[in-house]
Amino acid sequence: MQTPIRFVMGGQVQEVVVTDTTLTLLYWLRGSARRPGTKEGCAEGDCGACTVAIGTLAGDSVTYQAVNACIQFLPMLDGKELVTVEDLAASDADLHPVQHAMVTEHASQCGFCTPGFVMSLYTLYQTRDTAPARDEINTALAGNLCRCTGYKPIIAAAESMFSLPAPPLNRR
Ligand code: FES
Ligand code: FES
C-alpha cells in the first residue's frame, strides 16, 4: 500500500495518498480539497494568482514562504504546513488584518488576483511585527500581477496592515 504524505492544513493533519506524483498543489486544492479561493491564472509560475503560504518548522517556530501552487507538486508538501486564503478570515465580519487593509484601501477591483496578493502579504505579515518598508513590500509582491488596480492601493494596504488589530493568538 502506498504511504500517504502528511501535512497540516486548517489546523488538522491531512493524510493524502498521491497516485500521480506530478499532480500540482493548485489542481489538488481546487479539485479534491474543494478550496477554490486559490486561483489559476497563467499556470506556469508567472502571475501569482495561485499564491499560498507554506510553513516549515525551524527550531521552535514555523517560517512561512509564499509559493506558486501551480508549479508546486503535491508530494512536496510532506511535513509542511499549508495556509490558503480560506484559512485567514474567521468570518466575513472578522477578517485577517491583511484582508481588512485590502478592503479599507480599495485594493481589489475584478478580484481575480486578490487571493494571491493577500497570501503574499500574509507571508510578509508573518515575518515581522511592524510595518514593512517600501522595498520589502516591493520584494514581497514582485511575483504578483494585477491588471486592474495599478498596485498603489495594494501597496497602501501593505503599509497599513500593522495599524489594524492583530488576530487573536489562537488564530492566524
Ligand atoms: S497561476 Fe500564475 S503563477 Fe500560478
Ligand atoms: S483586481 Fe483585477 S487583476 Fe487585480
PDB file of C-alpha atoms and ligand atoms in Angstrom:
ATOM      1  CA  MET A   1       0.000   0.000   0.000  1.00  0.00           C
ATOM      2  CA  GLN A   2       1.223   3.467  -0.856  1.00  0.00           C
ATOM      3  CA  THR A   3       2.361   5.652   2.050  1.00  0.00           C
ATOM      4  CA  PRO A   4       0.374   8.898   2.279  1.00  0.00           C
ATOM      5  CA  ILE A   5       2.007  12.284   2.559  1.00  0.00           C
ATOM      6  CA  ARG A   6       1.157  14.182   5.734  1.00  0.00           C
ATOM      7  CA  PHE A   7       0.861  17.911   6.231  1.00  0.00           C
ATOM      8  CA  VAL A   8      -1.090  20.423   8.292  1.00  0.00           C
ATOM      9  CA  MET A   9      -3.958  22.365   6.734  1.00  0.00           C
ATOM     10  CA  GLY A  10      -6.739  24.181   8.544  1.00  0.00           C
ATOM     11  CA  GLY A  11      -5.196  23.218  11.877  1.00  0.00           C
ATOM     12  CA  GLN A  12      -5.560  19.491  11.119  1.00  0.00           C
ATOM     13  CA  VAL A  13      -3.091  16.876   9.976  1.00  0.00           C
ATOM     14  CA  GLN A  14      -4.066  15.789   6.469  1.00  0.00           C
ATOM     15  CA  GLU A  15      -3.087  12.454   5.004  1.00  0.00           C
ATOM     16  CA  VAL A  16      -3.228  12.194   1.228  1.00  0.00           C
ATOM     17  CA  VAL A  17      -2.308   9.218  -0.894  1.00  0.00           C
ATOM     18  CA  VAL A  18      -0.693  10.644  -4.014  1.00  0.00           C
ATOM     19  CA  THR A  19      -1.183   8.423  -7.048  1.00  0.00           C
ATOM     20  CA  ASP A  20       0.121  10.965  -9.568  1.00  0.00           C
ATOM     21  CA  THR A  21       3.373  12.483  -8.332  1.00  0.00           C
ATOM     22  CA  THR A  22       3.124  15.284 -10.890  1.00  0.00           C
ATOM     23  CA  LEU A  23      -0.249  16.485  -9.595  1.00  0.00           C
ATOM     24  CA  THR A  24       0.136  20.159  -8.752  1.00  0.00           C
ATOM     25  CA  LEU A  25      -0.872  21.631  -5.434  1.00  0.00           C
ATOM     26  CA  LEU A  26      -3.159  24.032  -7.318  1.00  0.00           C
ATOM     27  CA  TYR A  27      -5.122  21.241  -9.022  1.00  0.00           C
ATOM     28  CA  TRP A  28      -5.430  19.351  -5.770  1.00  0.00           C
ATOM     29  CA  LEU A  29      -6.623  22.451  -3.898  1.00  0.00           C
ATOM     30  CA  ARG A  30      -9.231  23.415  -6.476  1.00  0.00           C
ATOM     31  CA  GLY A  31     -10.347  19.820  -7.017  1.00  0.00           C
ATOM     32  CA  SER A  32     -10.119  17.259  -4.232  1.00  0.00           C
ATOM     33  CA  ALA A  33      -9.637  19.771  -1.408  1.00  0.00           C
ATOM     34  CA  ARG A  34     -12.541  21.988  -2.542  1.00  0.00           C
ATOM     35  CA  ARG A  35     -10.549  25.159  -1.848  1.00  0.00           C
ATOM     36  CA  PRO A  36     -11.190  27.262  -4.947  1.00  0.00           C
ATOM     37  CA  GLY A  37     -10.049  30.534  -3.364  1.00  0.00           C
ATOM     38  CA  THR A  38      -6.612  29.875  -4.842  1.00  0.00           C
ATOM     39  CA  LYS A  39      -6.895  30.960  -8.493  1.00  0.00           C
ATOM     40  CA  GLU A  40      -5.374  29.679 -11.708  1.00  0.00           C
ATOM     41  CA  GLY A  41      -4.111  32.432 -13.979  1.00  0.00           C
ATOM     42  CA  CYS A  42      -1.098  31.511 -16.070  1.00  0.00           C
ATOM     43  CA  ALA A  43      -0.492  28.001 -14.616  1.00  0.00           C
ATOM     44  CA  GLU A  44       3.240  28.469 -15.183  1.00  0.00           C
ATOM     45  CA  GLY A  45       4.535  30.443 -12.226  1.00  0.00           C
ATOM     46  CA  ASP A  46       4.318  33.951 -13.670  1.00  0.00           C
ATOM     47  CA  CYS A  47       1.211  35.729 -12.327  1.00  0.00           C
ATOM     48  CA  GLY A  48       0.941  34.911  -8.613  1.00  0.00           C
ATOM     49  CA  ALA A  49      -2.837  34.276  -8.678  1.00  0.00           C
ATOM     50  CA  CYS A  50      -2.218  30.850  -7.142  1.00  0.00           C
ATOM     51  CA  THR A  51      -0.036  32.040  -4.234  1.00  0.00           C
ATOM     52  CA  VAL A  52      -0.285  30.065  -0.980  1.00  0.00           C
ATOM     53  CA  ALA A  53       1.883  30.080   2.142  1.00  0.00           C
ATOM     54  CA  ILE A  54       3.965  27.043   3.037  1.00  0.00           C
ATOM     55  CA  GLY A  55       5.145  26.744   6.630  1.00  0.00           C
ATOM     56  CA  THR A  56       8.330  24.909   7.594  1.00  0.00           C
ATOM     57  CA  LEU A  57       9.223  24.017  11.158  1.00  0.00           C
ATOM     58  CA  ALA A  58      12.532  25.661  12.081  1.00  0.00           C
ATOM     59  CA  GLY A  59      13.531  25.060  15.703  1.00  0.00           C
ATOM     60  CA  ASP A  60      10.550  26.048  17.852  1.00  0.00           C
ATOM     61  CA  SER A  61       8.821  28.175  15.259  1.00  0.00           C
ATOM     62  CA  VAL A  62       7.340  27.941  11.809  1.00  0.00           C
ATOM     63  CA  THR A  63       8.663  30.097   8.985  1.00  0.00           C
ATOM     64  CA  TYR A  64       6.401  30.845   6.044  1.00  0.00           C
ATOM     65  CA  GLN A  65       7.202  31.219   2.386  1.00  0.00           C
ATOM     66  CA  ALA A  66       4.886  32.348  -0.404  1.00  0.00           C
ATOM     67  CA  VAL A  67       4.864  29.832  -3.259  1.00  0.00           C
ATOM     68  CA  ASN A  68       3.050  29.425  -6.553  1.00  0.00           C
ATOM     69  CA  ALA A  69       0.771  26.409  -6.136  1.00  0.00           C
ATOM     70  CA  CYS A  70       0.647  25.877  -9.919  1.00  0.00           C
ATOM     71  CA  ILE A  71       4.304  24.835 -10.053  1.00  0.00           C
ATOM     72  CA  GLN A  72       4.414  23.022  -6.716  1.00  0.00           C
ATOM     73  CA  PHE A  73       3.910  19.279  -6.880  1.00  0.00           C
ATOM     74  CA  LEU A  74       1.658  17.962  -4.135  1.00  0.00           C
ATOM     75  CA  PRO A  75       4.201  15.498  -2.650  1.00  0.00           C
ATOM     76  CA  MET A  76       6.470  18.476  -1.837  1.00  0.00           C
ATOM     77  CA  LEU A  77       4.011  19.348   0.946  1.00  0.00           C
ATOM     78  CA  ASP A  78       5.014  16.353   3.039  1.00  0.00           C
ATOM     79  CA  GLY A  79       5.948  17.502   6.548  1.00  0.00           C
ATOM     80  CA  LYS A  80       4.899  21.119   5.936  1.00  0.00           C
ATOM     81  CA  GLU A  81       2.008  23.406   6.848  1.00  0.00           C
ATOM     82  CA  LEU A  82      -0.205  24.737   4.081  1.00  0.00           C
ATOM     83  CA  VAL A  83      -2.094  28.016   4.503  1.00  0.00           C
ATOM     84  CA  THR A  84      -4.552  29.129   1.822  1.00  0.00           C
ATOM     85  CA  VAL A  85      -6.754  32.185   1.605  1.00  0.00           C
ATOM     86  CA  GLU A  86      -9.643  30.174   3.107  1.00  0.00           C
ATOM     87  CA  ASP A  87      -7.730  29.930   6.387  1.00  0.00           C
ATOM     88  CA  LEU A  88      -7.421  33.650   7.082  1.00  0.00           C
ATOM     89  CA  ALA A  89     -10.859  35.032   7.995  1.00  0.00           C
ATOM     90  CA  ALA A  90     -12.925  33.756  10.916  1.00  0.00           C
ATOM     91  CA  SER A  91     -15.988  35.195   9.152  1.00  0.00           C
ATOM     92  CA  ASP A  92     -16.894  37.955   6.690  1.00  0.00           C
ATOM     93  CA  ALA A  93     -17.073  40.282   9.686  1.00  0.00           C
ATOM     94  CA  ASP A  94     -13.796  39.098  11.191  1.00  0.00           C
ATOM     95  CA  LEU A  95     -11.161  39.468   8.516  1.00  0.00           C
ATOM     96  CA  HIS A  96      -7.434  38.999   8.937  1.00  0.00           C
ATOM     97  CA  PRO A  97      -5.667  42.416   9.122  1.00  0.00           C
ATOM     98  CA  VAL A  98      -4.210  41.801   5.660  1.00  0.00           C
ATOM     99  CA  GLN A  99      -7.708  41.321   4.212  1.00  0.00           C
ATOM    100  CA  HIS A 100      -9.103  44.205   6.250  1.00  0.00           C
ATOM    101  CA  ALA A 101      -6.372  46.507   4.908  1.00  0.00           C
ATOM    102  CA  MET A 102      -7.087  45.395   1.322  1.00  0.00           C
ATOM    103  CA  VAL A 103     -10.771  46.282   1.804  1.00  0.00           C
ATOM    104  CA  THR A 104     -10.062  49.594   3.528  1.00  0.00           C
ATOM    105  CA  GLU A 105      -7.631  50.694   0.813  1.00  0.00           C
ATOM    106  CA  HIS A 106      -9.934  49.567  -2.056  1.00  0.00           C
ATOM    107  CA  ALA A 107      -7.143  47.313  -3.267  1.00  0.00           C
ATOM    108  CA  SER A 108      -9.325  44.885  -5.229  1.00  0.00           C
ATOM    109  CA  GLN A 109     -11.270  45.513  -8.432  1.00  0.00           C
ATOM    110  CA  CYS A 110     -12.087  42.428 -10.531  1.00  0.00           C
ATOM    111  CA  GLY A 111     -10.650  40.406  -7.632  1.00  0.00           C
ATOM    112  CA  PHE A 112      -9.006  37.644  -9.627  1.00  0.00           C
ATOM    113  CA  CYS A 113      -5.513  38.473  -8.390  1.00  0.00           C
ATOM    114  CA  THR A 114      -6.638  39.314  -4.863  1.00  0.00           C
ATOM    115  CA  PRO A 115      -6.226  35.932  -3.091  1.00  0.00           C
ATOM    116  CA  GLY A 116      -2.665  35.755  -4.394  1.00  0.00           C
ATOM    117  CA  PHE A 117      -1.838  39.265  -3.174  1.00  0.00           C
ATOM    118  CA  VAL A 118      -3.465  38.506   0.181  1.00  0.00           C
ATOM    119  CA  MET A 119      -1.319  35.401   0.630  1.00  0.00           C
ATOM    120  CA  SER A 120       1.905  37.196  -0.351  1.00  0.00           C
ATOM    121  CA  LEU A 121       1.075  39.960   2.143  1.00  0.00           C
ATOM    122  CA  TYR A 122       0.090  37.370   4.744  1.00  0.00           C
ATOM    123  CA  THR A 123       3.529  35.757   4.383  1.00  0.00           C
ATOM    124  CA  LEU A 124       5.155  39.177   4.805  1.00  0.00           C
ATOM    125  CA  TYR A 125       2.917  39.798   7.842  1.00  0.00           C
ATOM    126  CA  GLN A 126       4.163  36.574   9.446  1.00  0.00           C
ATOM    127  CA  THR A 127       7.796  37.636   9.180  1.00  0.00           C
ATOM    128  CA  ARG A 128       7.583  40.781  11.302  1.00  0.00           C
ATOM    129  CA  ASP A 129       5.758  42.879  13.921  1.00  0.00           C
ATOM    130  CA  THR A 130       5.937  46.331  12.404  1.00  0.00           C
ATOM    131  CA  ALA A 131       5.031  47.978   9.118  1.00  0.00           C
ATOM    132  CA  PRO A 132       7.358  46.886   6.312  1.00  0.00           C
ATOM    133  CA  ALA A 133       9.481  49.329   4.352  1.00  0.00           C
ATOM    134  CA  ARG A 134       8.539  50.049   0.745  1.00  0.00           C
ATOM    135  CA  ASP A 135      11.367  47.951  -0.675  1.00  0.00           C
ATOM    136  CA  GLU A 136      10.281  44.970   1.457  1.00  0.00           C
ATOM    137  CA  ILE A 137       6.735  45.347   0.136  1.00  0.00           C
ATOM    138  CA  ASN A 138       8.009  45.543  -3.433  1.00  0.00           C
ATOM    139  CA  THR A 139      10.049  42.379  -2.929  1.00  0.00           C
ATOM    140  CA  ALA A 140       7.116  40.515  -1.316  1.00  0.00           C
ATOM    141  CA  LEU A 141       4.783  41.448  -4.184  1.00  0.00           C
ATOM    142  CA  ALA A 142       7.263  41.016  -7.027  1.00  0.00           C
ATOM    143  CA  GLY A 143       5.638  37.756  -8.142  1.00  0.00           C
ATOM    144  CA  ASN A 144       2.049  39.042  -8.188  1.00  0.00           C
ATOM    145  CA  LEU A 145       0.471  40.702 -11.202  1.00  0.00           C
ATOM    146  CA  CYS A 146      -2.661  42.882 -11.214  1.00  0.00           C
ATOM    147  CA  ARG A 147      -4.110  44.381 -14.357  1.00  0.00           C
ATOM    148  CA  CYS A 148      -6.779  46.496 -12.652  1.00  0.00           C
ATOM    149  CA  THR A 149      -5.553  48.471  -9.662  1.00  0.00           C
ATOM    150  CA  GLY A 150      -2.239  49.982 -10.717  1.00  0.00           C
ATOM    151  CA  TYR A 151      -0.770  48.492  -7.498  1.00  0.00           C
ATOM    152  CA  LYS A 152      -0.901  51.745  -5.487  1.00  0.00           C
ATOM    153  CA  PRO A 153      -3.838  50.713  -3.234  1.00  0.00           C
ATOM    154  CA  ILE A 154      -2.287  47.268  -2.702  1.00  0.00           C
ATOM    155  CA  ILE A 155       0.938  48.873  -1.509  1.00  0.00           C
ATOM    156  CA  ALA A 156      -1.130  51.173   0.729  1.00  0.00           C
ATOM    157  CA  ALA A 157      -2.755  48.052   2.217  1.00  0.00           C
ATOM    158  CA  ALA A 158       0.672  46.564   2.906  1.00  0.00           C
ATOM    159  CA  GLU A 159       1.745  49.779   4.618  1.00  0.00           C
ATOM    160  CA  SER A 160      -1.365  49.910   6.816  1.00  0.00           C
ATOM    161  CA  MET A 161      -1.879  46.242   7.740  1.00  0.00           C
ATOM    162  CA  PHE A 162       0.003  46.562  11.033  1.00  0.00           C
ATOM    163  CA  SER A 163      -2.116  49.520  12.143  1.00  0.00           C
ATOM    164  CA  LEU A 164      -5.152  47.214  12.354  1.00  0.00           C
ATOM    165  CA  PRO A 165      -5.922  44.961  15.340  1.00  0.00           C
ATOM    166  CA  ALA A 166      -3.896  41.733  15.251  1.00  0.00           C
ATOM    167  CA  PRO A 167      -5.807  38.441  15.115  1.00  0.00           C
ATOM    168  CA  PRO A 168      -6.211  36.595  18.439  1.00  0.00           C
ATOM    169  CA  LEU A 169      -3.319  34.294  19.348  1.00  0.00           C
ATOM    170  CA  ASN A 170      -5.371  31.182  18.632  1.00  0.00           C
ATOM    171  CA  ARG A 171      -5.926  32.428  15.077  1.00  0.00           C
ATOM    172  CA  ARG A 172      -3.534  33.272  12.303  1.00  0.00           C
TER     173      ARG A 172
HETATM  174  S1  FES B   1      -1.392  30.512 -11.873  1.00  0.00           S
HETATM  175 FE1  FES B   1       0.018  32.095 -12.423  1.00  0.00          FE
HETATM  176  S2  FES B   1       1.679  31.778 -11.066  1.00  0.00           S
HETATM  177 FE2  FES B   1       0.356  30.120 -10.697  1.00  0.00          FE
HETATM  178  S1  FES B   2      -8.033  43.383  -9.224  1.00  0.00           S
HETATM  179 FE1  FES B   2      -8.283  42.651 -11.278  1.00  0.00          FE
HETATM  180  S2  FES B   2      -6.387  41.710 -11.740  1.00  0.00           S
HETATM  181 FE2  FES B   2      -6.073  42.635  -9.813  1.00  0.00          FE
END
